[in-house]
Amino acid sequence: MNFKLSEEHQMIQQSAREFAQTELLPGVIERDINSKFDPVLRKKMGEMGFMGMMVDPAYGGGGMDTLSYVLALEEISRVDASAGVIMSVNNSLVCYGLNAFGTHEQKEKYLKPLATGEKLGCFGLSEPEAGSDATSQKTIAEDKGDHYLINGTKNWITNGETSDIALVIAQTDKSKGHKGINVVIAEKSYPGFSTGVKEDKLGIRASDTTSLLFTDCKVPKENRIAEDGFGFKFAMKTLAGGRIGIAAQALGIAQGAYDAALKYSKERQTFGKPICEHQAIAFMLADMATQIKAARLLVYQSAWEKDGGMDYSESSAMAKLFASEVAMKVTTQAVQIHGGYGYVREYHVERMMRDAKITEIYEGTSEIQRIVISRSVLSK
Ligand code: CAA
C-alpha cells in the first residue's frame, strides 16, 4: 500500500494551495462580513480549472480523478470554505451528473460552460418539506408532451442566486413513488423561474443560499437527464460523490483551524513559556492532529474507491460523517486555544467554527449518513 501522493497529485495540491494563499486569503474576512463572493475570484477559479475538474476534457473539463479534486477542494477550503462549497456544488452535484448521464447535446450546451467556470450551476433537490426525506418531492414536473411544466419551491439551494443553470428534481408521476421522479435542466432565464430571498446564515456566508421558485415554468423535454423516472436515483448517485466533496471541504476547514492553532500556540506565552508547552494545549493539538489524519485517510480512500470503479456510497457517507464531526471538534478546540483572540474575526478560527457546522448538515445530515452506513453494514 502506497500512501505517497504522485507527482501530479502533489502539483495539483500545490497550485490550489498557492491560489488559496494569494487569491482567497486576502479578502476572506470581508467576504464573510459582506456575505458576498467576488465574481472575479470565481472567474479565476474557472481559469485555474477548479470548476469542472473531473469533467471529460472534450466538454471543457480537466479530466482528472476524484483524488485530484479532493486535494484541490481541501486546499481551497483550508482558507475559504465558502469558495469550497461554490466549487464543490458545481463540480460534484452539477457537472458530475451531466458528465455521467447527460446527452452529447446537453453536454455541449450546458456542461461546457459549467466546467470552464463561464457559468455556475446549482442542485435543486431539497424542499421546504423534503430535506432528509428526499423522496417526498412536492415540486411537480407535469408531462406536457414536448415539455415539462414545473411548479413548486426548492429550498436551501447553494449558488441559488448566482447560478445560471439549475438541475431540478421533481415529481412527474406520484403513483410511481420515487420511480416517478425526474431531473431536468432549467435555465435561470426561463419564464416562471425565479429565486427567493438570500438566507442570512451562520457560516459559509460568502456563498449564497436561496430558494428556487417555479410557477408554470416550461422546460423542454430534451432537458430531462436520462430516462423517465431516473431523477431520484440520479440524486442519490450524485450525492454519493457530493459527500466526498463535502468531506474534503470539512477536512480543509479542520486543517486550516489546526494550522492557526498550532502557530498561535507556539507564539503565545503564558506562565513564562509558549502555551504549546503546557500539557493541556499540547494534548489538544495531539487530538486535533490525530483526528485530521484519520479523516484524511477516510476521504482519500473514498476518492480512491470512486476512481477505481467500486461502490463508494458507504465510504463517502463514512468520510462525510467523520470529517464533518472532526471539523466541528477541531475548530472548537482551535477557538479554545486562541482564548479571547479566537472569538474575534481577525484570527479566522471563529469563522472556521461557524463554517464547519454546515458540513454536518448539508448533502445529508450526520443522521442521514448514519442511516446510509447502517443500512450498508447491515446488508452484508
Ligand atoms: N445510488 C443509487 N441508488 C440509490 C442510492 C445510491 N447511493 N441510494 C439509494 N438508492 C436507490 C435505492 O436503491 C432505491 O431504489 P429501488 O427502489 O429501485 O431499490 C431508491 O434509491 C430509494 O432508496 P431508499 O428506499 O433507500 O429511499 P429512502 O426514502 O429510504 O431514503 C435516504 C434514503 C438515504 C435517506 C435518502 O432519502 C437521502 O439520502 N436523504 C438525504 C438527502 C440529502 O442528502 N439531501 C441533501 C440536499 S443537496 C444539498 O445539500 C446540496 C447543497 O446545496 C450543498
XYZ file of C-alpha atoms and ligand atoms in Angstrom:
434
model
C 0.000 0.000 0.000
C 1.428 3.364 -1.035
C 0.244 6.473 0.780
C 2.539 8.855 -1.106
C 0.839 11.252 -3.490
C 2.001 11.050 -7.108
C 3.953 13.982 -8.529
C 0.884 15.044 -10.483
C -1.291 14.993 -7.358
C 1.336 16.978 -5.457
C 1.363 19.589 -8.234
C -2.413 19.982 -8.120
C -2.296 20.285 -4.341
C 0.461 22.893 -4.558
C -1.266 25.005 -7.193
C -4.532 25.021 -5.178
C -2.557 25.904 -2.026
C -0.865 28.833 -3.758
C -4.132 30.027 -5.264
C -5.804 29.913 -1.851
C -2.979 31.850 -0.197
C -2.546 34.516 -2.864
C -6.098 34.978 -4.140
C -8.541 33.773 -1.492
C -6.885 34.676 1.812
C -6.628 38.473 1.325
C -10.394 39.217 1.288
C -11.790 36.223 3.147
C -12.879 38.137 6.281
C -14.556 40.924 4.269
C -16.404 38.435 2.069
C -17.723 36.729 5.210
C -18.839 40.068 6.685
C -20.442 41.252 3.424
C -21.965 37.836 2.590
C -20.761 38.127 -0.959
C -18.340 36.162 -3.090
C -16.273 38.133 -5.569
C -17.289 37.159 -9.162
C -13.744 37.936 -10.323
C -12.416 35.303 -7.940
C -14.943 32.803 -9.227
C -13.801 33.530 -12.770
C -10.202 32.949 -11.693
C -11.206 29.635 -10.126
C -12.613 28.679 -13.510
C -9.423 29.745 -15.285
C -7.426 27.628 -12.832
C -9.568 24.639 -13.854
C -11.173 24.228 -10.426
C -14.820 24.334 -11.562
C -15.007 21.170 -13.669
C -12.027 19.142 -12.551
C -13.394 15.646 -13.262
C -15.280 16.516 -16.446
C -14.280 14.935 -19.754
C -11.788 17.311 -21.498
C -13.968 17.024 -24.640
C -16.529 19.085 -22.689
C -14.150 21.655 -21.230
C -13.162 19.799 -18.069
C -9.868 18.771 -16.519
C -10.361 15.016 -16.989
C -8.843 14.493 -13.543
C -9.538 11.851 -10.940
C -11.517 12.333 -7.737
C -8.368 12.425 -5.609
C -7.119 15.459 -7.567
C -10.450 17.155 -6.961
C -10.364 16.312 -3.248
C -6.823 17.662 -2.891
C -7.749 20.961 -4.554
C -11.011 21.324 -2.633
C -9.251 20.640 0.662
C -6.683 23.382 -0.017
C -9.337 25.898 -1.100
C -11.499 25.148 1.974
C -8.484 25.359 4.271
C -8.552 29.096 3.579
C -12.103 29.864 2.405
C -14.900 27.336 2.975
C -17.362 29.494 1.013
C -15.179 29.180 -2.083
C -15.038 25.471 -1.238
C -18.789 24.943 -1.377
C -19.240 27.029 -4.544
C -16.658 24.785 -6.179
C -17.997 21.591 -4.633
C -21.614 22.076 -5.760
C -20.565 22.975 -9.303
C -18.171 20.021 -9.588
C -19.835 17.205 -7.673
C -23.526 17.939 -7.874
C -23.907 19.635 -11.249
C -21.006 18.750 -13.569
C -20.742 15.166 -12.318
C -24.357 14.308 -13.135
C -24.287 15.971 -16.547
C -20.985 14.318 -17.401
C -22.158 10.879 -16.304
C -25.767 10.870 -17.534
C -26.250 13.774 -19.964
C -26.621 13.502 -23.736
C -23.966 14.864 -26.087
C -26.228 17.862 -26.824
C -26.799 18.579 -23.119
C -23.069 18.376 -22.509
C -22.253 20.704 -25.414
C -24.840 23.250 -24.361
C -24.656 23.106 -20.546
C -21.673 21.131 -19.310
C -19.022 23.007 -21.305
C -19.717 26.472 -19.859
C -20.173 24.977 -16.383
C -16.906 23.044 -16.489
C -14.899 26.046 -17.638
C -16.432 28.282 -14.970
C -18.058 30.554 -17.522
C -21.397 29.607 -15.954
C -22.347 28.384 -12.493
C -24.728 25.604 -11.547
C -26.928 24.693 -8.590
C -28.668 21.490 -7.491
C -32.375 21.655 -6.691
C -33.346 18.678 -4.542
C -34.287 19.999 -1.065
C -37.719 21.475 -0.460
C -39.427 23.156 2.478
C -40.852 19.740 3.442
C -38.386 17.406 1.764
C -34.855 17.739 3.111
C -33.695 14.473 4.641
C -36.819 12.696 3.375
C -35.856 13.332 -0.212
C -38.433 11.067 -1.879
C -41.290 13.310 -0.619
C -40.909 15.732 -3.517
C -43.764 18.228 -3.840
C -42.378 20.091 -6.842
C -44.216 18.869 -9.922
C -42.789 18.331 -13.393
C -46.016 17.777 -15.326
C -45.503 15.931 -18.606
C -46.958 18.107 -21.382
C -45.673 16.168 -24.369
C -42.825 18.267 -25.721
C -42.090 19.958 -22.384
C -42.452 19.685 -18.603
C -44.415 22.283 -16.667
C -42.622 22.888 -13.377
C -44.424 24.159 -10.279
C -43.050 24.242 -6.742
C -40.319 25.510 -4.446
C -36.803 24.305 -3.766
C -35.097 25.357 -0.525
C -31.577 25.827 0.813
C -30.020 25.938 -2.626
C -26.303 26.713 -2.610
C -25.409 29.037 -5.533
C -29.174 29.680 -5.866
C -28.729 33.374 -6.543
C -25.556 33.422 -8.640
C -26.066 30.283 -10.722
C -27.125 30.334 -14.374
C -28.343 26.748 -14.575
C -30.213 24.521 -12.118
C -30.643 20.767 -12.057
C -34.181 20.383 -10.734
C -35.529 17.181 -9.239
C -39.337 16.996 -9.425
C -42.235 14.562 -9.281
C -43.885 13.629 -12.599
C -45.959 10.620 -11.551
C -46.777 10.460 -7.845
C -48.310 6.987 -8.149
C -44.864 5.584 -9.008
C -43.194 6.947 -5.812
C -39.504 7.650 -6.261
C -39.640 5.986 -9.705
C -41.932 8.832 -10.853
C -39.295 11.494 -10.138
C -37.363 13.234 -12.938
C -34.375 15.539 -13.158
C -34.381 18.409 -15.647
C -32.030 21.224 -16.585
C -33.639 24.628 -16.041
C -32.045 27.849 -17.262
C -32.429 30.826 -14.940
C -33.741 32.871 -17.849
C -36.777 30.589 -18.342
C -40.066 32.429 -17.663
C -41.616 31.235 -14.401
C -38.243 30.546 -12.749
C -37.126 32.965 -10.033
C -35.159 32.873 -6.783
C -36.210 33.774 -3.264
C -34.506 35.987 -0.700
C -30.891 35.180 0.151
C -30.590 33.371 3.503
C -28.711 35.135 6.327
C -26.524 32.275 7.542
C -24.282 31.358 10.485
C -21.411 30.236 8.266
C -20.203 29.888 4.672
C -21.635 33.383 4.437
C -19.875 34.371 1.217
C -21.677 31.618 -0.693
C -25.283 32.404 -1.493
C -28.203 30.217 -0.459
C -31.719 30.885 -1.750
C -34.910 29.113 -2.635
C -35.808 28.400 -6.283
C -39.381 29.282 -7.219
C -41.191 27.705 -10.170
C -44.556 28.909 -11.440
C -45.694 27.287 -14.694
C -42.088 27.144 -15.847
C -41.749 25.358 -19.214
C -38.695 23.129 -19.533
C -38.179 21.426 -22.928
C -38.328 17.622 -22.888
C -34.796 17.421 -24.272
C -33.624 18.933 -20.969
C -34.576 15.834 -18.992
C -31.465 13.952 -17.900
C -31.544 10.216 -18.642
C -34.702 8.111 -18.887
C -38.126 8.902 -17.441
C -38.192 8.232 -13.686
C -34.414 8.334 -13.151
C -34.474 11.571 -11.109
C -34.260 10.091 -7.604
C -31.532 7.602 -8.499
C -29.728 10.475 -10.210
C -29.906 12.473 -6.960
C -28.678 9.555 -4.843
C -25.808 8.685 -7.175
C -24.795 12.334 -7.423
C -24.975 12.856 -3.666
C -22.797 9.789 -3.029
C -19.969 11.613 -4.834
C -21.005 15.001 -3.456
C -20.428 13.680 0.044
C -16.762 13.069 -0.795
C -16.592 16.747 -1.780
C -18.174 17.964 1.474
C -15.897 15.620 3.410
C -12.919 17.258 1.649
C -14.334 20.683 2.484
C -14.672 19.684 6.166
C -11.146 18.292 6.146
C -9.812 21.571 4.728
C -11.655 23.624 7.365
C -10.239 21.404 10.137
C -6.716 21.657 8.721
C -6.979 25.452 8.431
C -8.088 25.769 12.062
C -5.373 23.385 13.239
C -2.684 25.340 11.333
C -3.806 28.560 13.020
C -3.977 26.955 16.481
C -0.541 25.354 16.140
C 1.063 28.630 15.056
C -0.647 30.621 17.787
C 0.257 28.089 20.466
C 3.964 28.471 19.639
C 3.820 32.270 19.748
C 1.560 32.938 22.719
C 3.304 32.843 26.087
C 1.684 32.240 29.493
C 3.333 31.431 32.812
C 6.744 32.027 31.240
C 6.537 29.666 28.245
C 4.689 29.176 24.922
C 1.236 27.730 25.567
C 2.053 24.652 23.426
C 4.423 23.630 26.214
C 1.513 23.337 28.625
C 0.246 19.792 28.517
C -3.413 20.885 28.326
C -2.730 22.600 24.978
C -0.245 20.007 23.697
C -2.785 17.216 24.242
C -5.464 19.211 22.425
C -3.095 19.603 19.470
C -2.312 15.884 19.573
C -6.018 15.009 19.404
C -6.654 17.511 16.614
C -3.759 16.199 14.506
C -4.855 12.579 15.025
C -8.470 13.253 14.094
C -7.458 15.194 10.978
C -5.167 12.398 9.864
C -7.898 9.781 10.343
C -10.406 11.958 8.457
C -7.948 12.440 5.610
C -7.436 8.679 5.259
C -11.211 8.130 5.016
C -11.702 10.921 2.482
C -8.812 9.881 0.238
C -9.835 6.231 0.403
C -13.380 7.040 -0.664
C -11.994 9.072 -3.600
C -9.764 6.118 -4.462
C -12.763 3.739 -4.400
C -14.702 6.054 -6.732
C -11.746 6.314 -9.096
C -11.385 2.515 -9.032
C -14.984 1.995 -10.119
C -16.008 0.489 -6.770
C -19.255 1.160 -4.883
C -18.368 4.198 -2.782
C -21.722 5.155 -1.234
C -20.821 3.629 2.160
C -17.291 5.046 2.249
C -18.397 8.521 1.149
C -21.045 8.578 3.905
C -18.391 7.468 6.433
C -15.930 10.082 5.172
C -18.515 12.861 5.335
C -19.823 11.828 8.754
C -16.366 11.583 10.288
C -14.701 14.555 8.600
C -17.587 16.925 9.373
C -17.617 15.936 13.040
C -13.832 16.324 13.152
C -14.176 19.775 11.581
C -16.604 20.809 14.308
C -14.404 19.439 17.127
C -11.132 20.795 15.755
C -12.442 24.287 15.009
C -13.996 24.490 18.502
C -10.671 23.495 20.059
C -8.831 25.976 17.831
C -11.024 28.768 19.211
C -10.349 27.497 22.756
C -6.582 27.509 22.193
C -6.786 31.114 20.960
C -8.787 32.149 24.053
C -10.338 35.609 23.648
C -8.463 36.146 20.372
C -10.255 33.140 18.942
C -13.562 34.869 19.482
C -12.791 37.787 17.164
C -12.799 37.830 13.368
C -9.166 38.797 12.851
C -7.851 35.379 13.889
C -10.017 33.414 11.388
C -10.837 30.481 13.680
C -14.255 31.788 14.766
C -15.264 31.881 11.065
C -13.930 28.360 10.586
C -16.003 27.165 13.558
C -19.121 28.759 12.047
C -18.269 27.348 8.610
C -17.692 23.843 9.976
C -21.243 23.425 11.287
C -22.904 23.234 7.876
C -20.759 20.246 6.883
C -22.737 18.212 9.455
C -25.985 19.327 7.794
C -25.890 19.705 4.004
C -25.666 16.917 1.410
C -27.205 14.681 4.053
C -27.074 15.382 7.798
C -24.890 13.248 10.071
C -28.062 11.330 10.928
C -28.676 10.581 7.221
C -25.068 9.402 6.867
C -25.650 7.035 9.801
C -28.769 5.694 8.015
C -26.775 5.088 4.828
C -23.882 3.464 6.714
C -26.047 1.317 8.986
C -28.149 0.039 6.053
C -24.957 -0.800 4.202
C -23.251 -2.637 7.057
C -26.445 -4.498 7.968
C -26.897 -5.684 4.381
C -23.601 -7.594 4.451
N -27.035 5.016 -5.542
C -28.023 4.548 -6.362
N -29.295 4.330 -5.948
C -29.582 4.599 -4.662
C -28.608 5.062 -3.751
C -27.297 5.271 -4.237
N -26.314 5.735 -3.453
N -29.195 5.231 -2.557
C -30.495 4.867 -2.695
N -30.697 4.485 -3.963
C -31.953 3.980 -4.559
C -32.427 2.730 -3.845
O -31.790 1.587 -4.367
C -33.912 2.746 -4.137
O -34.162 2.264 -5.424
P -35.012 0.882 -5.644
O -36.356 1.133 -5.015
O -35.050 0.744 -7.132
O -34.239 -0.174 -4.949
C -34.229 4.226 -4.165
O -32.986 4.919 -4.379
C -34.855 4.710 -2.888
O -33.976 4.417 -1.842
P -34.466 4.176 -0.353
O -35.601 3.230 -0.318
O -33.253 3.867 0.453
O -35.052 5.644 -0.006
P -35.401 6.308 1.371
O -36.636 7.088 1.191
O -35.344 5.303 2.481
O -34.224 7.391 1.544
C -32.086 8.255 2.071
C -32.915 7.085 1.521
C -30.662 7.763 2.083
C -32.494 8.632 3.488
C -32.242 9.458 1.101
O -33.542 9.989 1.140
C -31.261 10.578 1.387
O -30.083 10.479 1.020
N -31.722 11.668 2.025
C -30.877 12.841 2.230
C -30.957 13.755 1.057
C -29.816 14.713 1.023
O -28.649 14.347 1.160
N -30.127 15.979 0.781
C -29.136 16.971 0.615
C -29.620 18.009 -0.328
S -28.477 18.513 -1.520
C -27.530 19.701 -0.814
O -27.402 19.846 0.367
C -26.798 20.492 -1.806
C -26.228 21.798 -1.420
O -26.771 22.833 -1.782
C -24.889 21.868 -0.762
